[in-house]
Amino acid sequence: WGRRWTFLLTDSVGYSPEGGTGGGLVFGQLGTGPGSISGNPLVNLNPQLSPNQSIVSANARRLSNTVLGEFQLNAGRRSAVTFGGSYGILRFLDGGYIDSDTVGFRAGYNYSASARDTLALSYGGSLSRFLGMGRENISHVVQLSYGRRVTGRMSFQVSAGPQITALDTALGTRESLVSWSLDSFLRYHFNQADASLAYRHGVSGGSGVFLGSEIDEVSASLSRQLSRLWRGSVDFAFAHNDSLQEIALGAAGRRFNTWRGGFELSRPVGRYARMYFRYGVQRQSAANVVCSGAGCPLFGTRQIFGLGFNFRFKTIELE
């Protein structure tokens, strides 16, 4: 047709000897506008697509993996359609936590109203299965998105809409919850630095602690090029998780408040890899939670040190 299209295939793998060691939440976009579902694969996947790990577990080894495919077709000079699917797993190598599989689908339509303004409409569906529990959550969300490049340095995006979740409860019933979802971010580019602020509200997989949770998460980050090779960043994140089971049954809800902060140094290793060093502090408190022994989340404060690599492949464009 002579129309330009792109295809993204990405795989994000993570292993940690202590659950919940991630840094701040990063909201990115790939493609022409807010309808893109993947996030920025060079930084972090869209948090709606990867297994949520915002509740910090104790010394429990965990493995996560998310495979995502996305197809985007530019239907015209100002519009594009996006389709994508994902499959993610969360596995704990130590007992007491909940393993899960999540399958997701998302489709969106983008329209560039002007050189600075972009509108999008998207639909997403997900199925989360909790292994060994015989239960699952099915979620549907529709979002209307607006993005604007305020200046050459500042841009923001807001995506919001209704969310319907059907879940199996501990009483053997199947309940439906109607709530709302919101994803938003603000970016500002300085001469030598980049700052971002993000907020999210919606339903997540429960981080291996809950059979699904309602989450509010806010994060902020600041990064700067320190030299020709080295880049430094600082970040902060706060997450509030309420148990979806208790919300559905109208019971006194278990909840966690989790704070994270830290700094990171990174540098490229070749053309398609980066090496990073990280130090972080985590603090977590809970309400209506009684726990002892294996499977207990973190209560109190913990410091972490990390060393890792990020890899990517060369982008191939097909006409």
Short mmCIF file of C-alpha atoms in Angstrom, two decimals:
data_model
loop_
_atom_site.label_atom_id
_atom_site.label_comp_id
_atom_site.label_asym_id
_atom_site.label_seq_id
_atom_site.Cartn_x
_atom_site.Cartn_y
_atom_site.Cartn_z
CA TRP A 1 0.00 0.00 0.00
CA GLY A 2 2.97 2.30 0.27
CA ARG A 3 2.04 2.96 3.87
CA ARG A 4 4.68 2.81 6.54
CA TRP A 5 4.28 0.28 9.32
CA THR A 6 6.41 -0.83 12.25
CA PHE A 7 6.55 -3.98 14.33
CA LEU A 8 7.99 -4.25 17.82
CA LEU A 9 8.94 -7.51 19.53
CA THR A 10 10.52 -7.22 22.95
CA ASP A 11 11.26 -9.44 25.92
CA SER A 12 11.92 -8.12 29.43
CA VAL A 13 13.48 -10.55 31.93
CA GLY A 14 14.22 -9.84 35.57
CA TYR A 15 15.64 -11.82 38.49
CA SER A 16 16.07 -10.60 42.03
CA PRO A 17 17.10 -12.34 45.26
CA GLU A 18 14.76 -9.95 47.09
CA GLY A 19 11.38 -9.04 45.61
CA GLY A 20 10.36 -5.53 44.76
CA THR A 21 13.81 -4.07 44.18
CA GLY A 22 12.80 -2.00 41.16
CA GLY A 23 13.25 1.72 40.97
CA GLY A 24 10.78 4.41 40.03
CA LEU A 25 8.04 3.88 37.48
CA VAL A 26 8.81 5.05 33.96
CA PHE A 27 6.08 5.90 31.47
CA GLY A 28 7.20 5.97 27.85
CA GLN A 29 5.62 5.84 24.43
CA LEU A 30 6.66 4.22 21.21
CA GLY A 31 5.30 5.54 17.91
CA THR A 32 3.18 8.51 16.98
CA GLY A 33 1.17 9.09 20.12
CA PRO A 34 -0.66 7.88 23.23
CA GLY A 35 -2.24 4.86 21.52
CA SER A 36 1.05 2.98 21.62
CA ILE A 37 0.81 0.27 24.25
CA SER A 38 4.33 -0.87 24.90
CA GLY A 39 6.04 1.96 26.72
CA ASN A 40 9.69 2.60 25.92
CA PRO A 41 11.42 -0.78 25.50
CA LEU A 42 14.82 0.87 25.96
CA VAL A 43 13.80 2.06 29.43
CA ASN A 44 10.88 0.11 30.84
CA LEU A 45 7.71 -1.57 29.64
CA ASN A 46 4.33 -0.01 30.12
CA PRO A 47 3.43 -0.90 33.74
CA GLN A 48 0.03 -2.23 32.64
CA LEU A 49 1.77 -4.97 30.63
CA SER A 50 4.54 -6.23 32.93
CA PRO A 51 3.95 -8.11 36.24
CA ASN A 52 3.50 -5.54 38.99
CA GLN A 53 6.11 -5.74 41.76
CA SER A 54 5.34 -2.62 43.78
CA ILE A 55 4.81 -4.53 47.07
CA VAL A 56 8.22 -5.34 48.53
CA SER A 57 8.55 -8.96 49.63
CA ALA A 58 11.06 -10.23 52.17
CA ASN A 59 14.10 -12.32 51.17
CA ALA A 60 12.30 -14.21 48.40
CA ARG A 61 13.95 -14.92 45.07
CA ARG A 62 11.73 -14.03 42.13
CA LEU A 63 11.84 -14.34 38.36
CA SER A 64 9.72 -12.25 35.99
CA ASN A 65 9.47 -12.26 32.22
CA THR A 66 7.26 -10.32 29.80
CA VAL A 67 7.08 -10.94 26.03
CA LEU A 68 5.34 -8.27 23.97
CA GLY A 69 4.52 -7.80 20.30
CA GLU A 70 3.15 -4.59 18.83
CA PHE A 71 2.10 -3.67 15.30
CA GLN A 72 1.53 -0.05 14.24
CA LEU A 73 0.23 1.13 10.87
CA ASN A 74 0.33 4.76 9.82
CA ALA A 75 -3.09 5.12 8.19
CA GLY A 76 -2.36 8.65 7.03
CA ARG A 77 -0.24 11.70 7.68
CA ARG A 78 -1.98 12.31 11.01
CA SER A 79 -3.37 8.96 12.14
CA ALA A 80 -2.15 5.51 13.12
CA VAL A 81 -3.62 2.31 14.53
CA THR A 82 -1.85 0.05 17.00
CA PHE A 83 -2.45 -3.59 17.99
CA GLY A 84 -0.48 -5.58 20.50
CA GLY A 85 -0.39 -8.51 22.85
CA SER A 86 1.72 -9.57 25.81
CA TYR A 87 2.39 -12.57 28.03
CA GLY A 88 4.02 -12.17 31.44
CA ILE A 89 4.98 -14.49 34.28
CA LEU A 90 5.95 -13.93 37.90
CA ARG A 91 7.58 -16.86 39.71
CA PHE A 92 8.89 -17.11 43.26
CA LEU A 93 11.69 -19.59 43.93
CA ASP A 94 10.95 -19.49 47.66
CA GLY A 95 7.62 -20.52 49.20
CA GLY A 96 4.83 -18.41 50.60
CA TYR A 97 4.12 -16.13 47.63
CA ILE A 98 1.69 -16.34 44.70
CA ASP A 99 2.92 -17.22 41.21
CA SER A 100 0.93 -15.76 38.32
CA ASP A 101 0.57 -15.68 34.53
CA THR A 102 -0.90 -12.67 32.71
CA VAL A 103 -2.07 -12.45 29.10
CA GLY A 104 -2.93 -9.03 27.71
CA PHE A 105 -4.27 -7.41 24.54
CA ARG A 106 -4.48 -3.73 23.66
CA ALA A 107 -5.54 -1.76 20.59
CA GLY A 108 -5.45 1.97 19.98
CA TYR A 109 -6.12 4.70 17.42
CA ASN A 110 -3.93 7.83 17.36
CA TYR A 111 -4.74 11.14 15.75
CA SER A 112 -2.35 14.11 15.60
CA ALA A 113 -4.65 17.12 15.82
CA SER A 114 -1.71 19.48 15.38
CA ALA A 115 2.07 19.52 15.54
CA ARG A 116 1.76 19.67 19.34
CA ASP A 117 -1.50 17.89 20.19
CA THR A 118 -2.27 14.16 19.92
CA LEU A 119 -5.50 12.32 20.76
CA ALA A 120 -5.96 8.57 21.13
CA LEU A 121 -8.61 6.01 22.03
CA SER A 122 -7.56 2.58 23.27
CA TYR A 123 -9.06 -0.64 24.61
CA GLY A 124 -7.21 -3.18 26.72
CA GLY A 125 -8.07 -6.57 28.14
CA SER A 126 -6.08 -8.84 30.46
CA LEU A 127 -6.39 -12.25 32.10
CA SER A 128 -4.38 -12.99 35.27
CA ARG A 129 -4.24 -16.57 36.55
CA PHE A 130 -2.91 -17.34 40.04
CA LEU A 131 -1.17 -20.69 39.94
CA GLY A 132 -2.16 -23.24 42.57
CA MET A 133 -5.08 -21.08 43.72
CA GLY A 134 -7.68 -21.97 41.09
CA ARG A 135 -8.62 -18.31 40.62
CA GLU A 136 -8.33 -15.66 37.93
CA ASN A 137 -9.01 -11.98 37.29
CA ILE A 138 -10.30 -10.63 33.97
CA SER A 139 -10.02 -6.90 33.39
CA HIS A 140 -11.27 -4.57 30.62
CA VAL A 141 -10.27 -0.92 30.29
CA VAL A 142 -11.08 1.85 27.81
CA GLN A 143 -8.96 4.99 27.86
CA LEU A 144 -9.11 8.34 26.11
CA SER A 145 -5.67 9.94 25.87
CA TYR A 146 -4.44 13.45 25.27
CA GLY A 147 -0.80 14.36 24.77
CA ARG A 148 0.71 17.79 24.23
CA ARG A 149 4.18 19.10 23.58
CA VAL A 150 3.93 22.36 25.51
CA THR A 151 7.34 23.63 24.43
CA GLY A 152 10.43 22.12 22.87
CA ARG A 153 11.43 21.09 26.39
CA MET A 154 8.14 20.12 28.08
CA SER A 155 5.52 17.48 27.22
CA PHE A 156 2.75 15.70 29.08
CA GLN A 157 0.18 12.96 28.53
CA VAL A 158 -3.00 11.92 30.36
CA SER A 159 -4.93 8.68 29.69
CA ALA A 160 -8.11 7.94 31.64
CA GLY A 161 -11.25 5.82 31.44
CA PRO A 162 -13.46 3.15 33.07
CA GLN A 163 -12.15 -0.25 34.13
CA ILE A 164 -14.26 -3.38 34.79
CA THR A 165 -12.72 -6.37 36.59
CA ALA A 166 -14.29 -9.80 37.17
CA LEU A 167 -12.60 -11.86 39.89
CA ASP A 168 -13.02 -15.14 41.78
CA THR A 169 -13.36 -14.57 45.53
CA ALA A 170 -12.42 -16.67 48.55
CA LEU A 171 -16.15 -17.42 49.09
CA GLY A 172 -16.36 -19.18 45.74
CA THR A 173 -18.35 -16.38 44.10
CA ARG A 174 -17.50 -14.32 41.03
CA GLU A 175 -17.72 -10.58 41.53
CA SER A 176 -17.49 -7.63 39.14
CA LEU A 177 -15.87 -4.35 40.15
CA VAL A 178 -16.32 -1.09 38.25
CA SER A 179 -13.51 1.40 38.83
CA TRP A 180 -11.41 3.88 36.89
CA SER A 181 -7.92 3.92 35.43
CA LEU A 182 -5.49 6.77 34.93
CA ASP A 183 -1.99 6.94 33.48
CA SER A 184 -0.23 10.29 33.31
CA PHE A 185 3.26 11.69 32.97
CA LEU A 186 5.06 15.00 32.61
CA ARG A 187 8.55 15.39 31.15
CA TYR A 188 10.92 18.35 31.06
CA HIS A 189 14.25 18.52 29.25
CA PHE A 190 16.99 20.79 30.57
CA ASN A 191 20.23 21.51 28.73
CA GLN A 192 22.03 18.56 30.31
CA ALA A 193 19.27 16.81 32.27
CA ASP A 194 15.80 15.26 32.02
CA ALA A 195 13.07 15.29 34.67
CA SER A 196 9.84 13.28 34.79
CA LEU A 197 6.79 12.93 37.01
CA ALA A 198 4.21 10.14 36.66
CA TYR A 199 1.03 8.93 38.35
CA ARG A 200 -1.00 5.76 37.83
CA HIS A 201 -4.27 4.39 39.22
CA GLY A 202 -5.78 1.05 38.26
CA VAL A 203 -5.87 -2.70 38.87
CA SER A 204 -2.68 -4.78 39.09
CA GLY A 205 -1.72 -8.42 39.66
CA GLY A 206 -0.94 -8.01 43.37
CA SER A 207 2.87 -8.45 43.32
CA GLY A 208 2.69 -12.06 44.52
CA VAL A 209 1.12 -10.97 47.82
CA PHE A 210 -2.52 -10.26 46.85
CA LEU A 211 -4.82 -11.98 44.33
CA GLY A 212 -4.98 -8.67 42.50
CA SER A 213 -4.78 -5.17 43.94
CA GLU A 214 -6.03 -1.64 43.33
CA ILE A 215 -2.95 0.51 43.03
CA ASP A 216 -2.06 4.19 43.24
CA GLU A 217 1.53 4.83 42.23
CA VAL A 218 3.47 8.07 41.80
CA SER A 219 7.10 8.49 40.79
CA ALA A 220 9.62 11.20 40.00
CA SER A 221 13.06 11.02 38.45
CA LEU A 222 15.93 13.29 37.40
CA SER A 223 18.78 12.16 35.15
CA ARG A 224 21.84 13.98 33.85
CA GLN A 225 24.74 13.26 31.52
CA LEU A 226 27.80 13.44 33.78
CA SER A 227 30.46 12.86 31.13
CA ARG A 228 30.75 11.55 27.59
CA LEU A 229 30.00 8.00 28.80
CA TRP A 230 28.53 8.18 32.28
CA ARG A 231 24.95 9.16 33.10
CA GLY A 232 23.54 9.59 36.60
CA SER A 233 19.96 9.57 37.87
CA VAL A 234 17.97 9.84 41.09
CA ASP A 235 14.39 8.62 41.52
CA PHE A 236 11.58 8.33 44.04
CA ALA A 237 8.38 6.25 43.97
CA PHE A 238 5.44 5.68 46.28
CA ALA A 239 2.82 2.92 45.84
CA HIS A 240 -0.41 2.26 47.74
CA ASN A 241 -1.93 -1.21 47.20
CA ASP A 242 -5.37 -2.36 48.42
CA SER A 243 -6.39 -6.02 48.22
CA LEU A 244 -8.91 -6.52 45.39
CA GLN A 245 -10.47 -9.48 47.21
CA GLU A 246 -11.43 -7.39 50.24
CA ILE A 247 -12.76 -4.58 48.04
CA ALA A 248 -15.01 -7.06 46.20
CA LEU A 249 -16.35 -8.56 49.45
CA GLY A 250 -16.69 -5.24 51.29
CA ALA A 251 -14.40 -6.44 54.09
CA ALA A 252 -11.73 -4.56 56.04
CA GLY A 253 -9.04 -4.29 53.41
CA ARG A 254 -5.40 -5.24 53.71
CA ARG A 255 -3.16 -2.55 52.28
CA PHE A 256 0.50 -1.68 51.84
CA ASN A 257 2.27 1.67 51.55
CA THR A 258 5.66 1.38 49.88
CA TRP A 259 8.32 4.07 49.44
CA ARG A 260 11.38 3.68 47.21
CA GLY A 261 14.27 5.98 46.41
CA GLY A 262 17.77 5.70 45.03
CA PHE A 263 20.38 6.76 42.55
CA GLU A 264 21.95 5.04 39.56
CA LEU A 265 25.09 5.37 37.43
CA SER A 266 25.13 3.89 33.92
CA ARG A 267 27.32 3.84 30.83
CA PRO A 268 27.12 2.20 27.39
CA VAL A 269 28.93 -1.06 26.71
CA GLY A 270 29.13 -1.25 22.94
CA ARG A 271 26.31 0.07 20.72
CA TYR A 272 23.38 -1.92 22.10
CA ALA A 273 24.04 -2.48 25.81
CA ARG A 274 24.33 -0.43 28.99
CA MET A 275 25.84 -1.32 32.36
CA TYR A 276 24.43 0.23 35.53
CA PHE A 277 25.21 0.47 39.25
CA ARG A 278 22.36 1.20 41.67
CA TYR A 279 21.83 2.02 45.33
CA GLY A 280 18.34 2.27 46.79
CA VAL A 281 16.34 2.49 50.01
CA GLN A 282 12.93 0.89 50.51
CA ARG A 283 10.42 1.33 53.30
CA GLN A 284 7.06 -0.40 53.66
CA SER A 285 4.17 -0.29 56.12
CA ALA A 286 0.88 -2.21 56.20
CA ALA A 287 -2.63 -2.10 57.65
CA ASN A 288 -4.87 -5.06 58.58
CA VAL A 289 -2.03 -7.47 57.78
CA VAL A 290 -1.04 -10.23 60.22
CA CYS A 291 1.87 -12.29 58.98
CA SER A 292 4.76 -14.41 60.23
CA GLY A 293 7.16 -16.87 58.65
CA ALA A 294 7.56 -17.59 54.94
CA GLY A 295 5.56 -15.45 52.55
CA CYS A 296 5.62 -12.29 54.65
CA PRO A 297 6.30 -9.01 52.84
CA LEU A 298 8.86 -6.52 54.10
CA PHE A 299 7.94 -4.50 57.19
CA GLY A 300 10.32 -1.61 57.86
CA THR A 301 13.33 -0.34 55.90
CA ARG A 302 15.87 -2.03 53.63
CA GLN A 303 18.89 -0.87 51.62
CA ILE A 304 19.85 -2.46 48.29
CA PHE A 305 22.86 -2.45 45.97
CA GLY A 306 22.65 -3.56 42.36
CA LEU A 307 24.73 -4.18 39.26
CA GLY A 308 23.15 -5.04 35.91
CA PHE A 309 23.03 -4.80 32.12
CA ASN A 310 20.39 -3.65 29.62
CA PHE A 311 20.51 -5.05 26.09
CA ARG A 312 18.69 -4.05 22.91
CA PHE A 313 18.83 -4.85 19.20
CA LYS A 314 19.05 -2.59 16.21
CA THR A 315 15.69 -1.20 15.04
CA ILE A 316 14.61 -2.43 11.60
CA GLU A 317 12.05 -0.39 9.66
CA LEU A 318 9.98 -2.04 6.91
CA GLU A 319 8.29 -0.01 4.19
#
